[in-house]
Amino acid sequence: MDWLDALQHLREEGAAGVLVTVTEVRGHAPRAPGAKMVVGESQTWDTVGGGNLEATVIERARELLSSGASEPETMTFSLNEHATVEHGRQCCGGVVTVLLEPQQARPSVAIFGVGHVGYELARVLSRFPLQLHLVDSRADQLDPARFADVTNATAQVHLQHSVVPESTLAELPAGAHVLIMSHDHSEDFILCDAALRRGDLGTVGLIGSSAKWSRFRKRLRDEGHDDAAIDQISCPIGVPGIPGKEPAAIGVSVAADLLRVFEGARASGS
C-alpha cells in the first residue's frame, strides 16, 4: 500500500506511526521533494530514497515512536563519499532534508447503549480525533439519520448493531475504553463480565447508582472475579461535582473524564 493508505491502516488499527516527507533537495537525490513514506512499529510503507538516508530515517522514526514524541523534527543528509554514515554510502552528490511527523494513535472508545445519554456522549466525543464505536442491541437506535451530526464530525465512527454485544466487545482493540450504558441491566452485567474477562482494555465505566454497582459487585464475585479485577470498573462514571441528571450533562461529565485519561496517556507517552 502507498503512504496514504498506510496512514489510514494505522488509524484503523489504533497504532502510531511517523510520516516522513522529503521537503528539500539540492543537487542530485533518489527522490524529489514531496516524496513520502510511513514508518510503523514493525513495518514501513513507500520510500524516500533507500540506502543510508532511509535506514537512518526509519531508525530515528522508531525512536520517536518508542518515546511517544509528538513534535515534528527535520533531518538533513549529505549524499557524498565524505558523509558519515552507518548504513552504506550514497554518492548521488546532493543534499536532502526530510521532515518526520509523529502520528499518534487515536484512542478507541466504545459506547454500549446509545439511548439518550449514549447519544449525547457520542455527540461530544465525535468532536475529537478518536475511533468511536457505537454499539446497541436495538437496531432502531442506530438509524444513520439520528447520528448525522456524529458521523460527520472529527472522530471515525462505527455504528454497530449487535444482538450479542459482548461479542462486539471481544473484537475491540487492546486498550480500548469501554462505557456500558445499555437499556437493560442484564445486558450491562454481561458486558461488565465480558470486559473483565478480556483483561486488556483501557478504562471500563458503568452508568448507574451505587446501589446498582453494589449488586453488580456481588454478582461479579459470584462469577469468579476478585476485588482487584472488579475495581477496574468505574461506577458511577463522570467527573464528580458536575451537577445535573440531564443526558447532556452526564455526557459532558463522562467525556471530560475520558479527556483527562487521554491527556494522562499522552503525557506518559503510552
CSV table of C-alpha atoms in Angstrom, one decimal:
chain,number,residue,atom,x,y,z
A,1,MET,CA,0.0,0.0,0.0
A,2,ASP,CA,1.1,3.6,-0.5
A,3,TRP,CA,1.8,6.1,2.3
A,4,LEU,CA,-1.8,7.5,2.3
A,5,ASP,CA,-3.3,4.0,2.6
A,6,ALA,CA,-0.7,3.2,5.3
A,7,LEU,CA,-1.8,6.2,7.4
A,8,GLN,CA,-5.4,5.0,7.2
A,9,HIS,CA,-4.4,1.5,8.0
A,10,LEU,CA,-2.6,2.6,11.2
A,11,ARG,CA,-5.5,4.8,12.2
A,12,GLU,CA,-7.9,1.8,11.8
A,13,GLU,CA,-5.6,-0.4,13.8
A,14,GLY,CA,-5.2,2.2,16.6
A,15,ALA,CA,-1.5,2.3,16.0
A,16,ALA,CA,1.0,5.2,16.0
A,17,GLY,CA,3.3,5.9,13.1
A,18,VAL,CA,5.6,8.6,11.6
A,19,LEU,CA,5.0,10.3,8.3
A,20,VAL,CA,8.3,11.1,6.6
A,21,THR,CA,8.4,13.7,3.8
A,22,VAL,CA,11.3,14.9,1.6
A,23,THR,CA,11.0,18.7,2.0
A,24,GLU,CA,14.1,19.9,0.1
A,25,VAL,CA,16.6,18.6,-2.4
A,26,ARG,CA,19.8,20.4,-3.5
A,27,GLY,CA,21.6,18.7,-6.3
A,28,HIS,CA,21.0,15.0,-7.2
A,29,ALA,CA,19.0,12.7,-4.9
A,30,PRO,CA,17.0,9.5,-5.2
A,31,ARG,CA,13.6,11.2,-4.7
A,32,ALA,CA,12.2,14.6,-5.4
A,33,PRO,CA,10.6,17.0,-2.8
A,34,GLY,CA,7.2,15.7,-1.7
A,35,ALA,CA,8.2,12.0,-1.7
A,36,LYS,CA,6.7,10.4,1.4
A,37,MET,CA,6.9,7.2,3.5
A,38,VAL,CA,5.3,6.0,6.7
A,39,VAL,CA,7.1,4.2,9.4
A,40,GLY,CA,5.3,2.0,11.9
A,41,GLU,CA,6.5,0.0,14.8
A,42,SER,CA,7.4,-3.0,12.7
A,43,GLN,CA,6.6,-2.1,9.1
A,44,THR,CA,7.3,0.7,6.6
A,45,TRP,CA,5.4,1.8,3.5
A,46,ASP,CA,6.6,3.7,0.4
A,47,THR,CA,10.1,5.2,0.2
A,48,VAL,CA,12.1,8.4,0.5
A,49,GLY,CA,15.1,7.0,-1.4
A,50,GLY,CA,16.5,3.9,0.2
A,51,GLY,CA,20.1,3.4,1.4
A,52,ASN,CA,21.6,5.1,4.4
A,53,LEU,CA,19.1,8.0,4.2
A,54,GLU,CA,16.1,5.8,4.5
A,55,ALA,CA,17.6,3.4,7.1
A,56,THR,CA,18.6,6.3,9.3
A,57,VAL,CA,15.2,7.9,9.0
A,58,ILE,CA,13.5,4.6,9.9
A,59,GLU,CA,15.8,4.3,12.9
A,60,ARG,CA,15.0,7.8,14.2
A,61,ALA,CA,11.3,7.4,13.5
A,62,ARG,CA,11.1,4.3,15.7
A,63,GLU,CA,13.0,6.2,18.4
A,64,LEU,CA,10.2,8.8,18.2
A,65,LEU,CA,7.6,6.1,18.4
A,66,SER,CA,9.1,4.4,21.4
A,67,SER,CA,9.4,7.7,23.3
A,68,GLY,CA,5.8,8.9,22.5
A,69,ALA,CA,7.1,12.1,20.9
A,70,SER,CA,4.5,14.3,19.3
A,71,GLU,CA,6.6,17.2,17.9
A,72,PRO,CA,7.9,17.1,14.3
A,73,GLU,CA,11.6,17.3,13.5
A,74,THR,CA,13.8,17.6,10.4
A,75,MET,CA,16.9,15.7,9.4
A,76,THR,CA,19.4,16.7,6.6
A,77,PHE,CA,21.7,14.2,4.7
A,78,SER,CA,24.7,14.9,2.5
A,79,LEU,CA,24.8,12.2,-0.2
A,80,ASN,CA,28.5,12.1,-0.9
A,81,GLU,CA,31.5,9.8,-0.2
A,82,HIS,CA,32.7,12.1,2.7
A,83,ALA,CA,29.5,11.9,4.7
A,84,THR,CA,29.4,10.0,8.0
A,85,VAL,CA,27.1,7.0,7.5
A,86,GLU,CA,26.0,3.9,9.4
A,87,HIS,CA,24.1,2.0,6.7
A,88,GLY,CA,26.2,2.3,3.5
A,89,ARG,CA,27.3,5.2,1.3
A,90,GLN,CA,25.1,7.1,-1.1
A,91,CYS,CA,27.1,9.1,-3.6
A,92,CYS,CA,24.3,10.9,-5.5
A,93,GLY,CA,26.0,14.2,-4.7
A,94,GLY,CA,23.0,16.1,-3.4
A,95,VAL,CA,21.7,17.2,0.0
A,96,VAL,CA,18.3,16.1,1.2
A,97,THR,CA,16.1,17.4,4.0
A,98,VAL,CA,13.3,15.3,5.4
A,99,LEU,CA,10.5,16.1,7.9
A,100,LEU,CA,9.4,13.5,10.4
A,101,GLU,CA,5.9,14.0,11.7
A,102,PRO,CA,4.7,11.6,14.5
A,103,GLN,CA,1.2,10.5,14.1
A,104,GLN,CA,-0.1,9.5,17.4
A,105,ALA,CA,-2.5,6.6,17.8
A,106,ARG,CA,-6.1,7.6,18.1
A,107,PRO,CA,-7.8,6.3,21.2
A,108,SER,CA,-10.6,3.8,20.8
A,109,VAL,CA,-13.8,4.4,22.7
A,110,ALA,CA,-16.8,2.0,22.7
A,111,ILE,CA,-20.2,3.1,24.0
A,112,PHE,CA,-22.6,0.2,24.6
A,113,GLY,CA,-26.1,1.6,24.6
A,114,VAL,CA,-26.8,4.7,22.6
A,115,GLY,CA,-30.1,5.8,24.2
A,116,HIS,CA,-30.4,9.4,25.5
A,117,VAL,CA,-27.1,9.5,27.5
A,118,GLY,CA,-25.2,7.4,25.0
A,119,TYR,CA,-26.2,9.7,22.1
A,120,GLU,CA,-25.2,12.9,24.0
A,121,LEU,CA,-21.9,11.4,24.9
A,122,ALA,CA,-21.3,10.3,21.3
A,123,ARG,CA,-22.0,13.9,20.2
A,124,VAL,CA,-19.3,15.3,22.4
A,125,LEU,CA,-16.7,12.6,21.7
A,126,SER,CA,-17.2,12.8,18.0
A,127,ARG,CA,-15.6,16.2,18.0
A,128,PHE,CA,-12.2,14.6,19.0
A,129,PRO,CA,-9.7,12.5,17.0
A,130,LEU,CA,-10.6,9.0,18.1
A,131,GLN,CA,-12.1,5.7,17.0
A,132,LEU,CA,-15.7,5.8,18.3
A,133,HIS,CA,-17.7,2.5,18.3
A,134,LEU,CA,-21.4,3.0,19.0
A,135,VAL,CA,-23.0,-0.4,19.8
A,136,ASP,CA,-26.6,-1.2,20.6
A,137,SER,CA,-28.7,-4.4,20.6
A,138,ARG,CA,-31.7,-2.4,19.3
A,139,ALA,CA,-31.4,-1.7,15.6
A,140,ASP,CA,-33.8,1.3,15.7
A,141,GLN,CA,-31.3,3.2,18.0
A,142,LEU,CA,-28.7,3.2,15.2
A,143,ASP,CA,-30.6,4.9,12.5
A,144,PRO,CA,-27.9,6.8,10.5
A,145,ALA,CA,-30.1,9.8,10.2
A,146,ARG,CA,-30.1,10.1,14.0
A,147,PHE,CA,-26.3,10.2,14.0
A,148,ALA,CA,-25.7,12.5,11.1
A,149,ASP,CA,-24.1,15.2,13.3
A,150,VAL,CA,-21.9,12.5,14.9
A,151,THR,CA,-20.7,10.7,11.8
A,152,ASN,CA,-19.9,14.0,10.1
A,153,ALA,CA,-17.5,15.2,12.8
A,154,THR,CA,-13.9,14.5,13.6
A,155,ALA,CA,-14.0,11.0,15.0
A,156,GLN,CA,-14.0,7.9,12.9
A,157,VAL,CA,-17.4,6.5,13.9
A,158,HIS,CA,-18.6,2.9,13.7
A,159,LEU,CA,-22.3,2.2,14.1
A,160,GLN,CA,-22.7,-1.4,15.2
A,161,HIS,CA,-26.0,-3.2,15.7
A,162,SER,CA,-25.3,-6.4,17.7
A,163,VAL,CA,-27.8,-8.6,19.3
A,164,VAL,CA,-24.9,-10.2,21.2
A,165,PRO,CA,-23.0,-7.0,22.2
A,166,GLU,CA,-20.4,-8.9,24.3
A,167,SER,CA,-19.2,-10.5,21.0
A,168,THR,CA,-18.5,-6.9,19.7
A,169,LEU,CA,-16.7,-6.1,22.9
A,170,ALA,CA,-14.5,-9.1,22.4
A,171,GLU,CA,-13.4,-7.7,19.0
A,172,LEU,CA,-12.3,-4.3,20.2
A,173,PRO,CA,-8.6,-3.4,20.0
A,174,ALA,CA,-6.5,-3.8,23.1
A,175,GLY,CA,-6.5,-0.6,25.2
A,176,ALA,CA,-10.0,0.4,24.1
A,177,HIS,CA,-12.0,2.4,26.6
A,178,VAL,CA,-15.5,0.9,27.3
A,179,LEU,CA,-18.6,2.7,28.5
A,180,ILE,CA,-21.5,0.5,29.4
A,181,MET,CA,-24.9,2.2,29.4
A,182,SER,CA,-27.4,-0.1,27.8
A,183,HIS,CA,-31.2,-0.1,28.3
A,184,ASP,CA,-31.1,-3.4,30.1
A,185,HIS,CA,-29.3,-4.1,33.4
A,186,SER,CA,-28.9,-7.8,32.4
A,187,GLU,CA,-27.1,-6.7,29.3
A,188,ASP,CA,-25.0,-4.3,31.3
A,189,PHE,CA,-23.9,-7.1,33.6
A,190,ILE,CA,-23.0,-9.4,30.8
A,191,LEU,CA,-20.8,-6.6,29.3
A,192,CYS,CA,-19.1,-6.0,32.6
A,193,ASP,CA,-18.3,-9.7,33.0
A,194,ALA,CA,-17.0,-9.8,29.4
A,195,ALA,CA,-14.9,-6.7,29.9
A,196,LEU,CA,-13.2,-8.2,32.9
A,197,ARG,CA,-12.5,-11.5,31.1
A,198,ARG,CA,-10.7,-9.5,28.4
A,199,GLY,CA,-8.1,-8.2,30.8
A,200,ASP,CA,-6.5,-5.9,28.2
A,201,LEU,CA,-8.9,-3.0,27.9
A,202,GLY,CA,-8.2,0.6,28.9
A,203,THR,CA,-10.8,2.1,31.2
A,204,VAL,CA,-14.2,0.5,31.8
A,205,GLY,CA,-17.1,2.6,33.1
A,206,LEU,CA,-20.7,1.6,34.0
A,207,ILE,CA,-23.5,4.0,34.3
A,208,GLY,CA,-25.7,3.6,37.4
A,209,SER,CA,-26.2,4.3,41.0
A,210,SER,CA,-24.2,3.0,43.9
A,211,ALA,CA,-27.0,0.5,44.7
A,212,LYS,CA,-26.8,-0.9,41.2
A,213,TRP,CA,-23.0,-1.2,41.5
A,214,SER,CA,-23.2,-2.9,44.9
A,215,ARG,CA,-25.5,-5.6,43.3
A,216,PHE,CA,-23.1,-6.0,40.3
A,217,ARG,CA,-20.1,-6.3,42.5
A,218,LYS,CA,-21.6,-9.3,44.3
A,219,ARG,CA,-22.7,-10.9,41.1
A,220,LEU,CA,-19.2,-10.4,39.6
A,221,ARG,CA,-17.6,-12.1,42.6
A,222,ASP,CA,-20.0,-15.0,42.1
A,223,GLU,CA,-18.7,-15.3,38.5
A,224,GLY,CA,-15.2,-15.7,39.9
A,225,HIS,CA,-13.8,-12.2,39.6
A,226,ASP,CA,-11.7,-11.0,42.5
A,227,ASP,CA,-12.0,-7.5,44.1
A,228,ALA,CA,-8.8,-6.2,42.3
A,229,ALA,CA,-10.3,-7.1,38.9
A,230,ILE,CA,-13.8,-5.7,39.8
A,231,ASP,CA,-12.2,-2.4,40.9
A,232,GLN,CA,-11.1,-1.9,37.3
A,233,ILE,CA,-14.7,-0.9,36.6
A,234,SER,CA,-15.7,2.6,37.5
A,235,CYS,CA,-19.3,3.2,38.7
A,236,PRO,CA,-20.7,5.8,38.8
A,237,ILE,CA,-19.0,7.5,35.9
A,238,GLY,CA,-18.0,11.0,35.0
A,239,VAL,CA,-16.3,13.9,36.8
A,240,PRO,CA,-17.6,14.3,40.4
A,241,GLY,CA,-19.3,17.6,41.1
A,242,ILE,CA,-20.8,18.3,37.7
A,243,PRO,CA,-24.5,18.9,38.5
A,244,GLY,CA,-27.5,17.7,36.6
A,245,LYS,CA,-29.0,14.4,35.6
A,246,GLU,CA,-29.9,15.5,32.1
A,247,PRO,CA,-28.4,13.3,29.4
A,248,ALA,CA,-26.4,16.2,28.1
A,249,ALA,CA,-24.9,17.0,31.5
A,250,ILE,CA,-24.0,13.3,32.0
A,251,GLY,CA,-22.5,13.1,28.6
A,252,VAL,CA,-20.3,16.2,29.2
A,253,SER,CA,-19.2,14.8,32.5
A,254,VAL,CA,-18.2,11.4,31.2
A,255,ALA,CA,-16.5,12.9,28.1
A,256,ALA,CA,-14.5,15.3,30.4
A,257,ASP,CA,-13.3,12.4,32.5
A,258,LEU,CA,-12.2,10.5,29.4
A,259,LEU,CA,-10.3,13.5,28.0
A,260,ARG,CA,-8.4,13.6,31.3
A,261,VAL,CA,-7.5,10.0,30.8
A,262,PHE,CA,-6.3,10.7,27.2
A,263,GLU,CA,-4.2,13.6,28.4
A,264,GLY,CA,-2.6,11.5,31.1
A,265,ALA,CA,-1.7,8.8,28.5
A,266,ARG,CA,-0.2,11.4,26.2
A,267,ALA,CA,1.9,12.9,29.0
A,268,SER,CA,3.2,9.5,29.9
A,269,GLY,CA,3.9,8.5,26.3
A,270,SER,CA,1.7,5.5,26.5
